[in-house]
mmCIF file of C-alpha atoms and ligand atoms in Angstrom:
data_model
loop_
_atom_site.group_PDB
_atom_site.id
_atom_site.type_symbol
_atom_site.label_atom_id
_atom_site.label_comp_id
_atom_site.label_asym_id
_atom_site.label_seq_id
_atom_site.Cartn_x
_atom_site.Cartn_y
_atom_site.Cartn_z
ATOM 1 C CA UNK A 965 3.071 27.107 17.698
ATOM 2 C CA UNK A 966 -0.347 26.982 16.099
ATOM 3 C CA UNK A 967 -0.715 24.417 13.328
ATOM 4 C CA UNK A 968 -0.443 26.253 10.010
ATOM 5 C CA UNK A 969 -0.292 23.468 7.449
ATOM 6 C CA UNK A 970 -1.780 20.084 8.290
ATOM 7 C CA UNK A 971 -0.509 17.354 6.001
ATOM 8 C CA UNK A 972 -1.272 14.631 8.536
ATOM 9 C CA UNK A 973 -4.188 13.190 6.565
ATOM 10 C CA UNK A 974 -6.953 14.122 4.148
ATOM 11 C CA UNK A 975 -9.329 13.099 6.936
ATOM 12 C CA UNK A 976 -8.472 16.501 8.446
ATOM 13 C CA UNK A 977 -10.665 18.355 5.925
ATOM 14 C CA UNK A 978 -13.401 20.381 7.574
ATOM 15 C CA UNK A 979 -16.847 21.143 6.161
ATOM 16 C CA UNK A 980 -16.810 24.577 4.504
ATOM 17 C CA UNK A 981 -19.286 27.320 5.357
ATOM 18 C CA UNK A 982 -21.272 26.516 2.192
ATOM 19 C CA UNK A 983 -21.321 22.806 3.017
ATOM 20 C CA UNK A 984 -22.507 23.550 6.553
ATOM 21 C CA UNK A 985 -25.295 25.756 5.228
ATOM 22 C CA UNK A 986 -26.371 23.042 2.817
ATOM 23 C CA UNK A 987 -26.295 20.487 5.674
ATOM 24 C CA UNK A 988 -28.338 22.714 7.957
ATOM 25 C CA UNK A 989 -31.125 22.826 5.387
ATOM 26 C CA UNK A 990 -31.134 19.071 4.659
ATOM 27 C CA UNK A 991 -34.462 17.286 4.616
ATOM 28 C CA UNK A 992 -34.353 14.442 7.124
ATOM 29 C CA UNK A 993 -36.321 11.391 8.246
ATOM 30 C CA UNK A 994 -35.738 8.085 10.038
ATOM 31 C CA UNK A 995 -32.785 6.586 8.205
ATOM 32 C CA UNK A 996 -33.229 3.191 9.870
ATOM 33 C CA UNK A 997 -36.689 2.977 8.315
ATOM 34 C CA UNK A 998 -35.345 4.056 4.921
ATOM 35 C CA UNK A 999 -37.236 7.338 5.293
ATOM 36 C CA UNK A 1000 -34.445 9.884 5.227
ATOM 37 C CA UNK A 1001 -34.683 11.650 1.846
ATOM 38 C CA UNK A 1002 -31.132 13.038 2.020
ATOM 39 C CA UNK A 1003 -29.579 9.654 2.800
ATOM 40 C CA UNK A 1004 -31.653 8.072 0.035
ATOM 41 C CA UNK A 1005 -30.551 10.772 -2.398
ATOM 42 C CA UNK A 1006 -26.878 10.288 -1.478
ATOM 43 C CA UNK A 1007 -27.185 6.531 -1.968
ATOM 44 C CA UNK A 1008 -28.732 7.067 -5.404
ATOM 45 C CA UNK A 1009 -25.969 9.481 -6.376
ATOM 46 C CA UNK A 1010 -23.201 7.051 -5.426
ATOM 47 C CA UNK A 1011 -24.946 4.044 -7.011
ATOM 48 C CA UNK A 1012 -25.110 6.074 -10.221
ATOM 49 C CA UNK A 1013 -21.525 7.327 -9.965
ATOM 50 C CA UNK A 1014 -20.278 3.763 -9.539
ATOM 51 C CA UNK A 1015 -22.766 2.164 -11.934
ATOM 52 C CA UNK A 1016 -24.199 -0.204 -9.326
ATOM 53 C CA UNK A 1017 -27.805 -1.237 -8.573
ATOM 54 C CA UNK A 1018 -27.864 0.028 -5.017
ATOM 55 C CA UNK A 1019 -25.795 1.688 -2.297
ATOM 56 C CA UNK A 1020 -25.797 2.118 1.474
ATOM 57 C CA UNK A 1021 -24.611 5.063 3.561
ATOM 58 C CA UNK A 1022 -22.353 4.043 6.456
ATOM 59 C CA UNK A 1023 -20.701 5.917 9.335
ATOM 60 C CA UNK A 1024 -17.150 5.064 8.234
ATOM 61 C CA UNK A 1025 -14.969 3.480 5.610
ATOM 62 C CA UNK A 1026 -13.878 0.890 8.095
ATOM 63 C CA UNK A 1027 -17.464 -0.293 8.395
ATOM 64 C CA UNK A 1028 -17.756 -0.442 4.597
ATOM 65 C CA UNK A 1029 -14.766 -2.783 4.424
ATOM 66 C CA UNK A 1030 -15.895 -4.933 7.321
ATOM 67 C CA UNK A 1031 -19.508 -5.253 6.192
ATOM 68 C CA UNK A 1032 -18.311 -6.210 2.712
ATOM 69 C CA UNK A 1033 -16.044 -8.898 4.126
ATOM 70 C CA UNK A 1034 -18.873 -10.178 6.316
ATOM 71 C CA UNK A 1035 -21.264 -10.406 3.371
ATOM 72 C CA UNK A 1036 -18.713 -12.081 1.087
ATOM 73 C CA UNK A 1037 -17.066 -14.441 3.564
ATOM 74 C CA UNK A 1038 -17.911 -17.053 6.147
ATOM 75 C CA UNK A 1039 -15.690 -17.631 9.195
ATOM 76 C CA UNK A 1040 -12.557 -19.487 8.114
ATOM 77 C CA UNK A 1041 -12.563 -18.099 4.570
ATOM 78 C CA UNK A 1042 -9.496 -16.273 3.335
ATOM 79 C CA UNK A 1043 -9.166 -12.805 1.804
ATOM 80 C CA UNK A 1044 -6.297 -11.905 -0.516
ATOM 81 C CA UNK A 1045 -5.020 -8.337 -0.132
ATOM 82 C CA UNK A 1046 -1.727 -6.446 -0.199
ATOM 83 C CA UNK A 1047 0.434 -6.575 2.933
ATOM 84 C CA UNK A 1048 0.016 -2.799 3.350
ATOM 85 C CA UNK A 1049 -3.805 -2.902 3.207
ATOM 86 C CA UNK A 1050 -5.842 -0.780 5.606
ATOM 87 C CA UNK A 1051 -7.810 -3.692 7.164
ATOM 88 C CA UNK A 1052 -4.522 -5.326 8.204
ATOM 89 C CA UNK A 1053 -3.045 -2.288 9.938
ATOM 90 C CA UNK A 1054 -5.713 0.228 10.864
ATOM 91 C CA UNK A 1055 -8.988 -1.528 11.591
ATOM 92 C CA UNK A 1056 -8.300 -2.766 15.092
ATOM 93 C CA UNK A 1057 -8.180 -6.397 14.005
ATOM 94 C CA UNK A 1058 -11.847 -6.201 12.991
ATOM 95 C CA UNK A 1059 -11.569 -8.849 10.275
ATOM 96 C CA UNK A 1060 -11.033 -11.567 12.869
ATOM 97 C CA UNK A 1061 -13.888 -10.263 15.025
ATOM 98 C CA UNK A 1062 -16.604 -9.455 12.490
ATOM 99 C CA UNK A 1063 -16.360 -11.773 9.472
ATOM 100 C CA UNK A 1064 -14.049 -14.317 11.119
ATOM 101 C CA UNK A 1065 -12.113 -14.511 7.864
ATOM 102 C CA UNK A 1066 -8.320 -14.675 7.680
ATOM 103 C CA UNK A 1067 -6.038 -12.679 5.427
ATOM 104 C CA UNK A 1068 -3.439 -13.818 2.904
ATOM 105 C CA UNK A 1069 -1.194 -10.743 2.581
ATOM 106 C CA UNK A 1070 0.653 -10.383 -0.728
ATOM 107 C CA UNK A 1071 4.033 -8.725 -1.143
ATOM 108 C CA UNK A 1072 3.066 -6.160 -3.748
ATOM 109 C CA UNK A 1073 5.069 -3.210 -5.022
ATOM 110 C CA UNK A 1074 3.858 0.100 -3.606
ATOM 111 C CA UNK A 1075 0.639 -1.638 -2.638
ATOM 112 C CA UNK A 1076 -0.021 -3.128 -6.091
ATOM 113 C CA UNK A 1077 0.216 -6.901 -6.551
ATOM 114 C CA UNK A 1078 0.281 -8.890 -9.788
ATOM 115 C CA UNK A 1079 -1.916 -11.516 -11.411
ATOM 116 C CA UNK A 1080 0.935 -14.026 -10.977
ATOM 117 C CA UNK A 1081 1.003 -13.382 -7.228
ATOM 118 C CA UNK A 1082 -2.737 -13.950 -7.050
ATOM 119 C CA UNK A 1083 -2.480 -17.205 -9.013
ATOM 120 C CA UNK A 1084 0.040 -18.479 -6.464
ATOM 121 C CA UNK A 1085 -2.074 -17.293 -3.542
ATOM 122 C CA UNK A 1086 -5.364 -18.923 -4.545
ATOM 123 C CA UNK A 1087 -5.747 -22.078 -2.448
ATOM 124 C CA UNK A 1088 -6.468 -25.495 -3.846
ATOM 125 C CA UNK A 1089 -9.538 -27.351 -2.605
ATOM 126 C CA UNK A 1090 -7.458 -29.356 -0.100
ATOM 127 C CA UNK A 1091 -9.426 -29.022 3.167
ATOM 128 C CA UNK A 1092 -6.227 -28.385 5.120
ATOM 129 C CA UNK A 1093 -6.177 -24.890 3.656
ATOM 130 C CA UNK A 1094 -8.560 -22.039 4.288
ATOM 131 C CA UNK A 1095 -10.958 -21.396 1.400
ATOM 132 C CA UNK A 1096 -9.951 -18.428 -0.723
ATOM 133 C CA UNK A 1097 -13.125 -16.354 -1.044
ATOM 134 C CA UNK A 1098 -12.308 -12.754 -1.846
ATOM 135 C CA UNK A 1099 -9.715 -10.498 -3.451
ATOM 136 C CA UNK A 1100 -9.569 -6.965 -2.041
ATOM 137 C CA UNK A 1101 -7.852 -4.050 -3.769
ATOM 138 C CA UNK A 1102 -7.143 -0.593 -2.334
ATOM 139 C CA UNK A 1103 -7.567 2.270 -4.816
ATOM 140 C CA UNK A 1104 -5.413 4.267 -4.307
ATOM 141 C CA UNK A 1105 -2.962 2.353 -2.142
ATOM 142 C CA UNK A 1106 -2.515 4.389 1.036
ATOM 143 C CA UNK A 1107 0.712 2.946 2.448
ATOM 144 C CA UNK A 1108 1.856 2.300 -1.118
ATOM 145 C CA UNK A 1109 2.094 6.091 -1.448
ATOM 146 C CA UNK A 1110 -1.201 6.870 -3.186
ATOM 147 C CA UNK A 1111 -0.359 4.578 -6.103
ATOM 148 C CA UNK A 1112 -3.046 3.943 -8.695
ATOM 149 C CA UNK A 1113 -4.075 0.413 -9.638
ATOM 150 C CA UNK A 1114 -3.881 0.375 -13.460
ATOM 151 C CA UNK A 1115 -7.172 -0.588 -15.084
ATOM 152 C CA UNK A 1116 -5.610 -3.448 -17.100
ATOM 153 C CA UNK A 1117 -4.194 -5.050 -13.943
ATOM 154 C CA UNK A 1118 -7.602 -4.723 -12.288
ATOM 155 C CA UNK A 1119 -9.275 -6.310 -15.326
ATOM 156 C CA UNK A 1120 -6.864 -9.247 -15.327
ATOM 157 C CA UNK A 1121 -7.141 -9.895 -11.599
ATOM 158 C CA UNK A 1122 -10.933 -9.643 -11.571
ATOM 159 C CA UNK A 1123 -11.169 -11.943 -14.605
ATOM 160 C CA UNK A 1124 -8.990 -14.441 -12.768
ATOM 161 C CA UNK A 1125 -11.223 -14.098 -9.699
ATOM 162 C CA UNK A 1126 -14.336 -14.927 -11.737
ATOM 163 C CA UNK A 1127 -12.636 -17.987 -13.245
ATOM 164 C CA UNK A 1128 -11.955 -19.208 -9.712
ATOM 165 C CA UNK A 1129 -15.383 -18.293 -8.369
ATOM 166 C CA UNK A 1130 -13.908 -15.646 -6.076
ATOM 167 C CA UNK A 1131 -15.539 -12.360 -5.101
ATOM 168 C CA UNK A 1132 -13.840 -9.000 -5.612
ATOM 169 C CA UNK A 1133 -13.893 -5.902 -3.430
ATOM 170 C CA UNK A 1134 -12.496 -2.412 -3.904
ATOM 171 C CA UNK A 1135 -11.603 -0.280 -0.894
ATOM 172 C CA UNK A 1136 -12.142 2.955 -2.760
ATOM 173 C CA UNK A 1137 -11.299 5.330 0.091
ATOM 174 C CA UNK A 1138 -9.374 7.429 -2.457
ATOM 175 C CA UNK A 1139 -10.792 6.032 -5.714
ATOM 176 C CA UNK A 1140 -11.858 9.533 -6.731
ATOM 177 C CA UNK A 1141 -8.284 10.809 -6.490
ATOM 178 C CA UNK A 1142 -7.381 8.089 -8.997
ATOM 179 C CA UNK A 1143 -10.316 9.097 -11.200
ATOM 180 C CA UNK A 1144 -9.126 12.727 -11.122
ATOM 181 C CA UNK A 1145 -5.594 11.660 -12.070
ATOM 182 C CA UNK A 1146 -6.412 9.204 -14.866
ATOM 183 C CA UNK A 1147 -9.672 10.565 -16.239
ATOM 184 C CA UNK A 1148 -11.044 7.017 -16.153
ATOM 185 C CA UNK A 1149 -14.646 7.195 -14.862
ATOM 186 C CA UNK A 1150 -15.316 5.726 -11.410
ATOM 187 C CA UNK A 1151 -17.888 3.364 -12.944
ATOM 188 C CA UNK A 1152 -15.221 1.956 -15.279
ATOM 189 C CA UNK A 1153 -13.126 0.922 -12.283
ATOM 190 C CA UNK A 1154 -16.226 -0.201 -10.379
ATOM 191 C CA UNK A 1155 -17.709 -2.483 -13.032
ATOM 192 C CA UNK A 1156 -15.136 -5.180 -12.252
ATOM 193 C CA UNK A 1157 -15.924 -5.391 -8.528
ATOM 194 C CA UNK A 1158 -18.702 -7.134 -6.635
ATOM 195 C CA UNK A 1159 -18.516 -4.480 -3.928
ATOM 196 C CA UNK A 1160 -16.942 -1.044 -3.825
ATOM 197 C CA UNK A 1161 -17.109 1.997 -1.576
ATOM 198 C CA UNK A 1162 -15.962 5.607 -1.502
ATOM 199 C CA UNK A 1163 -15.074 7.743 1.498
ATOM 200 C CA UNK A 1164 -16.816 11.088 1.891
ATOM 201 C CA UNK A 1165 -14.732 12.286 4.829
ATOM 202 C CA UNK A 1166 -11.327 12.349 3.120
ATOM 203 C CA UNK A 1167 -10.504 14.396 0.030
ATOM 204 C CA UNK A 1168 -14.174 15.121 -0.622
ATOM 205 C CA UNK A 1169 -14.300 17.192 2.546
ATOM 206 C CA UNK A 1170 -17.555 15.950 4.110
ATOM 207 C CA UNK A 1171 -17.476 15.443 7.888
ATOM 208 C CA UNK A 1172 -18.824 11.863 8.155
ATOM 209 C CA UNK A 1173 -19.337 8.683 6.248
ATOM 210 C CA UNK A 1174 -18.754 6.356 3.358
ATOM 211 C CA UNK A 1175 -21.078 4.841 0.773
ATOM 212 C CA UNK A 1176 -20.867 1.174 -0.198
ATOM 213 C CA UNK A 1177 -22.300 0.155 -3.584
ATOM 214 C CA UNK A 1178 -23.120 -3.231 -5.091
ATOM 215 C CA UNK A 1179 -26.003 -5.373 -6.363
ATOM 216 C CA UNK A 1180 -29.430 -5.066 -4.765
ATOM 217 C CA UNK A 1181 -29.041 -8.465 -3.048
ATOM 218 C CA UNK A 1182 -25.651 -7.594 -1.603
ATOM 219 C CA UNK A 1183 -26.869 -4.263 -0.231
ATOM 220 C CA UNK A 1184 -29.850 -6.037 1.347
ATOM 221 C CA UNK A 1185 -27.405 -8.291 3.236
ATOM 222 C CA UNK A 1186 -25.241 -5.273 4.045
ATOM 223 C CA UNK A 1187 -28.288 -3.638 5.626
ATOM 224 C CA UNK A 1188 -28.525 -6.505 8.137
ATOM 225 C CA UNK A 1189 -24.852 -6.079 9.022
ATOM 226 C CA UNK A 1190 -25.212 -2.330 9.391
ATOM 227 C CA UNK A 1191 -28.029 -2.915 11.872
ATOM 228 C CA UNK A 1192 -26.088 -5.619 13.752
ATOM 229 C CA UNK A 1193 -23.049 -3.399 14.121
ATOM 230 C CA UNK A 1194 -25.033 -0.407 15.316
ATOM 231 C CA UNK A 1195 -24.347 1.536 12.157
ATOM 232 C CA UNK A 1196 -28.003 2.258 11.368
ATOM 233 C CA UNK A 1197 -28.834 5.864 12.215
ATOM 234 C CA UNK A 1198 -31.872 8.103 12.513
ATOM 235 C CA UNK A 1199 -31.934 11.662 11.074
ATOM 236 C CA UNK A 1200 -28.624 11.031 9.340
ATOM 237 C CA UNK A 1201 -29.625 13.280 6.441
ATOM 238 C CA UNK A 1202 -27.879 16.142 8.244
ATOM 239 C CA UNK A 1203 -24.499 14.454 7.795
ATOM 240 C CA UNK A 1204 -25.326 12.708 4.520
ATOM 241 C CA UNK A 1205 -26.025 16.146 3.042
ATOM 242 C CA UNK A 1206 -22.324 16.908 3.484
ATOM 243 C CA UNK A 1207 -21.683 14.006 1.103
ATOM 244 C CA UNK A 1208 -24.244 15.273 -1.422
ATOM 245 C CA UNK A 1209 -22.637 18.702 -1.346
ATOM 246 C CA UNK A 1210 -19.161 17.180 -1.707
ATOM 247 C CA UNK A 1211 -20.111 15.089 -4.740
ATOM 248 C CA UNK A 1212 -21.590 18.167 -6.402
ATOM 249 C CA UNK A 1213 -18.771 20.610 -5.650
ATOM 250 C CA UNK A 1214 -15.550 18.873 -4.617
ATOM 251 C CA UNK A 1215 -15.031 16.146 -7.202
ATOM 252 C CA UNK A 1216 -13.486 18.205 -9.973
ATOM 253 C CA UNK A 1217 -10.980 19.883 -7.692
ATOM 254 C CA UNK A 1218 -9.330 16.645 -6.461
ATOM 255 C CA UNK A 1219 -6.706 16.978 -9.203
ATOM 256 C CA UNK A 1220 -5.448 20.122 -7.404
ATOM 257 C CA UNK A 1221 -4.573 17.912 -4.448
ATOM 258 C CA UNK A 1222 -2.797 15.444 -6.734
ATOM 259 C CA UNK A 1223 -0.889 18.322 -8.390
ATOM 260 C CA UNK A 1224 0.077 19.822 -5.033
ATOM 261 C CA UNK A 1225 1.415 16.464 -3.852
ATOM 262 C CA UNK A 1226 3.521 16.057 -7.006
ATOM 263 C CA UNK A 1227 4.854 19.607 -6.600
ATOM 264 C CA UNK A 1228 5.706 18.954 -2.947
ATOM 265 C CA UNK A 1229 7.509 15.732 -3.897
ATOM 266 C CA UNK A 1230 9.450 17.352 -6.752
ATOM 267 C CA UNK A 1231 10.628 20.206 -4.544
ATOM 268 C CA UNK A 1232 11.479 17.859 -1.671
ATOM 269 C CA UNK A 1233 13.529 15.662 -3.986
ATOM 270 C CA UNK A 1234 15.992 18.584 -4.334
ATOM 271 C CA UNK A 1235 16.604 18.800 -0.594
ATOM 272 C CA UNK A 1236 19.452 17.311 1.400
ATOM 273 C CA UNK A 1237 18.633 14.391 3.682
ATOM 274 C CA UNK A 1238 15.319 13.651 1.987
ATOM 275 C CA UNK A 1239 14.790 10.541 -0.049
ATOM 276 C CA UNK A 1240 11.871 10.507 -2.438
ATOM 277 C CA UNK A 1241 11.131 9.582 -6.033
ATOM 278 C CA UNK A 1242 8.580 12.143 -7.259
ATOM 279 C CA UNK A 1243 7.687 9.837 -10.166
ATOM 280 C CA UNK A 1244 5.983 7.501 -7.699
ATOM 281 C CA UNK A 1245 3.640 10.278 -6.515
ATOM 282 C CA UNK A 1246 0.536 9.721 -8.626
ATOM 283 C CA UNK A 1247 -2.143 11.197 -6.379
ATOM 284 C CA UNK A 1248 -2.334 13.087 -3.065
ATOM 285 C CA UNK A 1249 0.024 11.050 -0.848
ATOM 286 C CA UNK A 1250 3.756 11.702 -0.492
ATOM 287 C CA UNK A 1251 5.782 9.074 1.350
ATOM 288 C CA UNK A 1252 9.423 9.971 1.974
ATOM 289 C CA UNK A 1253 12.455 8.984 4.043
ATOM 290 C CA UNK A 1254 14.676 11.259 6.123
ATOM 291 C CA UNK A 1255 18.357 10.941 6.948
ATOM 292 C CA UNK A 1256 20.236 12.574 9.823
ATOM 293 C CA UNK A 1257 17.118 12.778 11.983
ATOM 294 C CA UNK A 1258 14.690 10.051 12.979
ATOM 295 C CA UNK A 1259 11.156 10.383 11.627
ATOM 296 C CA UNK A 1260 10.026 11.318 15.129
ATOM 297 C CA UNK A 1261 12.629 14.076 15.516
ATOM 298 C CA UNK A 1262 11.862 15.377 12.035
ATOM 299 C CA UNK A 1263 8.138 15.463 12.760
ATOM 300 C CA UNK A 1264 8.709 17.299 16.073
ATOM 301 C CA UNK A 1265 10.838 19.948 14.352
ATOM 302 C CA UNK A 1266 8.087 20.448 11.777
ATOM 303 C CA UNK A 1267 5.401 20.728 14.447
ATOM 304 C CA UNK A 1268 7.443 23.450 16.202
ATOM 305 C CA UNK A 1269 7.147 25.414 12.962
ATOM 306 C CA UNK A 1270 3.445 24.735 12.441
ATOM 307 C CA UNK A 1271 3.577 21.870 9.941
ATOM 308 C CA UNK A 1272 2.259 18.393 10.648
ATOM 309 C CA UNK A 1273 2.971 15.156 8.751
ATOM 310 C CA UNK A 1274 2.514 11.567 9.932
ATOM 311 C CA UNK A 1275 5.098 8.967 10.859
ATOM 312 C CA UNK A 1276 5.024 5.653 8.991
ATOM 313 C CA UNK A 1277 8.250 4.043 10.253
ATOM 314 C CA UNK A 1278 11.500 5.001 12.028
ATOM 315 C CA UNK A 1279 12.821 6.817 8.959
ATOM 316 C CA UNK A 1280 9.644 7.199 6.902
ATOM 317 C CA UNK A 1281 6.938 9.865 6.914
ATOM 318 C CA UNK A 1282 3.773 10.660 4.994
ATOM 319 C CA UNK A 1283 2.364 13.983 3.827
ATOM 320 C CA UNK A 1284 -1.160 14.090 2.423
ATOM 321 C CA UNK A 1285 -2.577 17.011 0.438
ATOM 322 C CA UNK A 1286 -6.253 17.924 0.556
ATOM 323 C CA UNK A 1287 -8.991 20.541 0.250
ATOM 324 C CA UNK A 1288 -7.734 22.640 3.171
ATOM 325 C CA UNK A 1289 -4.174 22.954 1.828
ATOM 326 C CA UNK A 1290 -3.347 25.280 -1.089
ATOM 327 C CA UNK A 1291 -0.157 25.912 -3.078
ATOM 328 C CA UNK A 1292 0.909 28.679 -0.678
ATOM 329 C CA UNK A 1293 0.597 26.263 2.244
ATOM 330 C CA UNK A 1294 2.772 23.766 0.363
ATOM 331 C CA UNK A 1295 5.371 26.489 -0.178
ATOM 332 C CA UNK A 1296 5.326 27.271 3.533
ATOM 333 C CA UNK A 1297 5.765 23.565 4.360
ATOM 334 C CA UNK A 1298 8.680 23.423 1.914
ATOM 335 C CA UNK A 1299 10.378 26.400 3.590
ATOM 336 C CA UNK A 1300 10.065 24.637 6.933
ATOM 337 C CA UNK A 1301 11.310 21.298 5.586
ATOM 338 C CA UNK A 1302 14.275 23.069 3.983
ATOM 339 C CA UNK A 1303 15.184 24.634 7.312
ATOM 340 C CA UNK A 1304 14.834 21.379 9.249
ATOM 341 C CA UNK A 1305 16.876 19.330 6.776
ATOM 342 C CA UNK A 1306 19.594 21.994 6.624
ATOM 343 C CA UNK A 1307 19.215 22.441 2.874
HETATM 344 C C1 PLP B 758 -9.205 5.919 5.691
HETATM 345 C C2 PLP B 758 -9.209 4.591 5.048
HETATM 346 C C3 PLP B 758 -10.142 3.624 5.413
HETATM 347 C C4 PLP B 758 -11.110 3.799 6.538
HETATM 348 O O1 PLP B 758 -11.940 4.872 6.377
HETATM 349 P P1 PLP B 758 -12.582 5.634 7.643
HETATM 350 O O2 PLP B 758 -13.653 6.434 7.008
HETATM 351 O O3 PLP B 758 -11.476 6.433 8.253
HETATM 352 O O4 PLP B 758 -13.093 4.578 8.559
HETATM 353 C C5 PLP B 758 -10.113 2.416 4.738
HETATM 354 N N1 PLP B 758 -9.230 2.190 3.758
HETATM 355 C C6 PLP B 758 -8.317 3.096 3.377
HETATM 356 C C7 PLP B 758 -7.376 2.786 2.278
HETATM 357 C C8 PLP B 758 -8.262 4.322 4.028
HETATM 358 O O5 PLP B 758 -7.325 5.200 3.675
#
């Protein structure tokens, strides 16, 4: 059966007709020489949104994380992050290859760790240990179920980092979903971090790229890494224009995705053989457990009926709402899930 409702990931969003038209008309130049007006414009927009001195357009979010780690860390340094963090599970082991840093994974709750956990994790200056260099936070936490890092926890952890001379990084792949949910401006979250990036190709609906923002000096270093890794492009304005369009038109509507996810979770909580606490669904990610069927069997039954979700573990699945899924689609998915769970 043809896929009707794709809840696999918010990366599945496709550029709309209007976005494509805007992209087709983009002014372009040689991005590698800093001469692409559309890329430059996008960088300015994100630097302003995040309240940073400068920003750099990159082909992916993965590269934004890895370049940040490479700028902050030297080989042998250690990065503190949650055990569910994206660089640990989904970046092909790049941390060990590119920055040569190691990771100290913390056992947070739904992807959120505490100041006390960080205090325990920071190494002493005994040369037997790796040097703690960086604390990295994922807003929202993907495998945590789209959970939002509260601003006061961020403030405390970043204050602690400064006291210990540590750098701070935000993987803001879904920061703007958190902004939509809390009403706290992106710059308010960003001001505490030395480096921060947003993804354009997820909920924002652009086809390619992320933008990393920081101080002028940091972005200058990041430019070297972008070149080294083959991330520097030429007439990239064509794709960057998708990001410009997205920031102008698709920011406000992110709360719809958050609302749809909450609705999906609340309705699913009523069904037999589904385990989910809708209260934990703060943004656009719904993580749930199934009973009676394995996650793989459940997912196959959904696919047969035109609905796709992703598998997280043997009994755990993830549904992500986004721009290309409306309330009607959610209702269709719910009908299918009802049928498959025998509710
Ligand atoms: C998707 C994602 C990334 C990587 O972004 P890409 O643009 O897919 O490379 C990094 N961190 C988190 C939390 C993500 O969800």
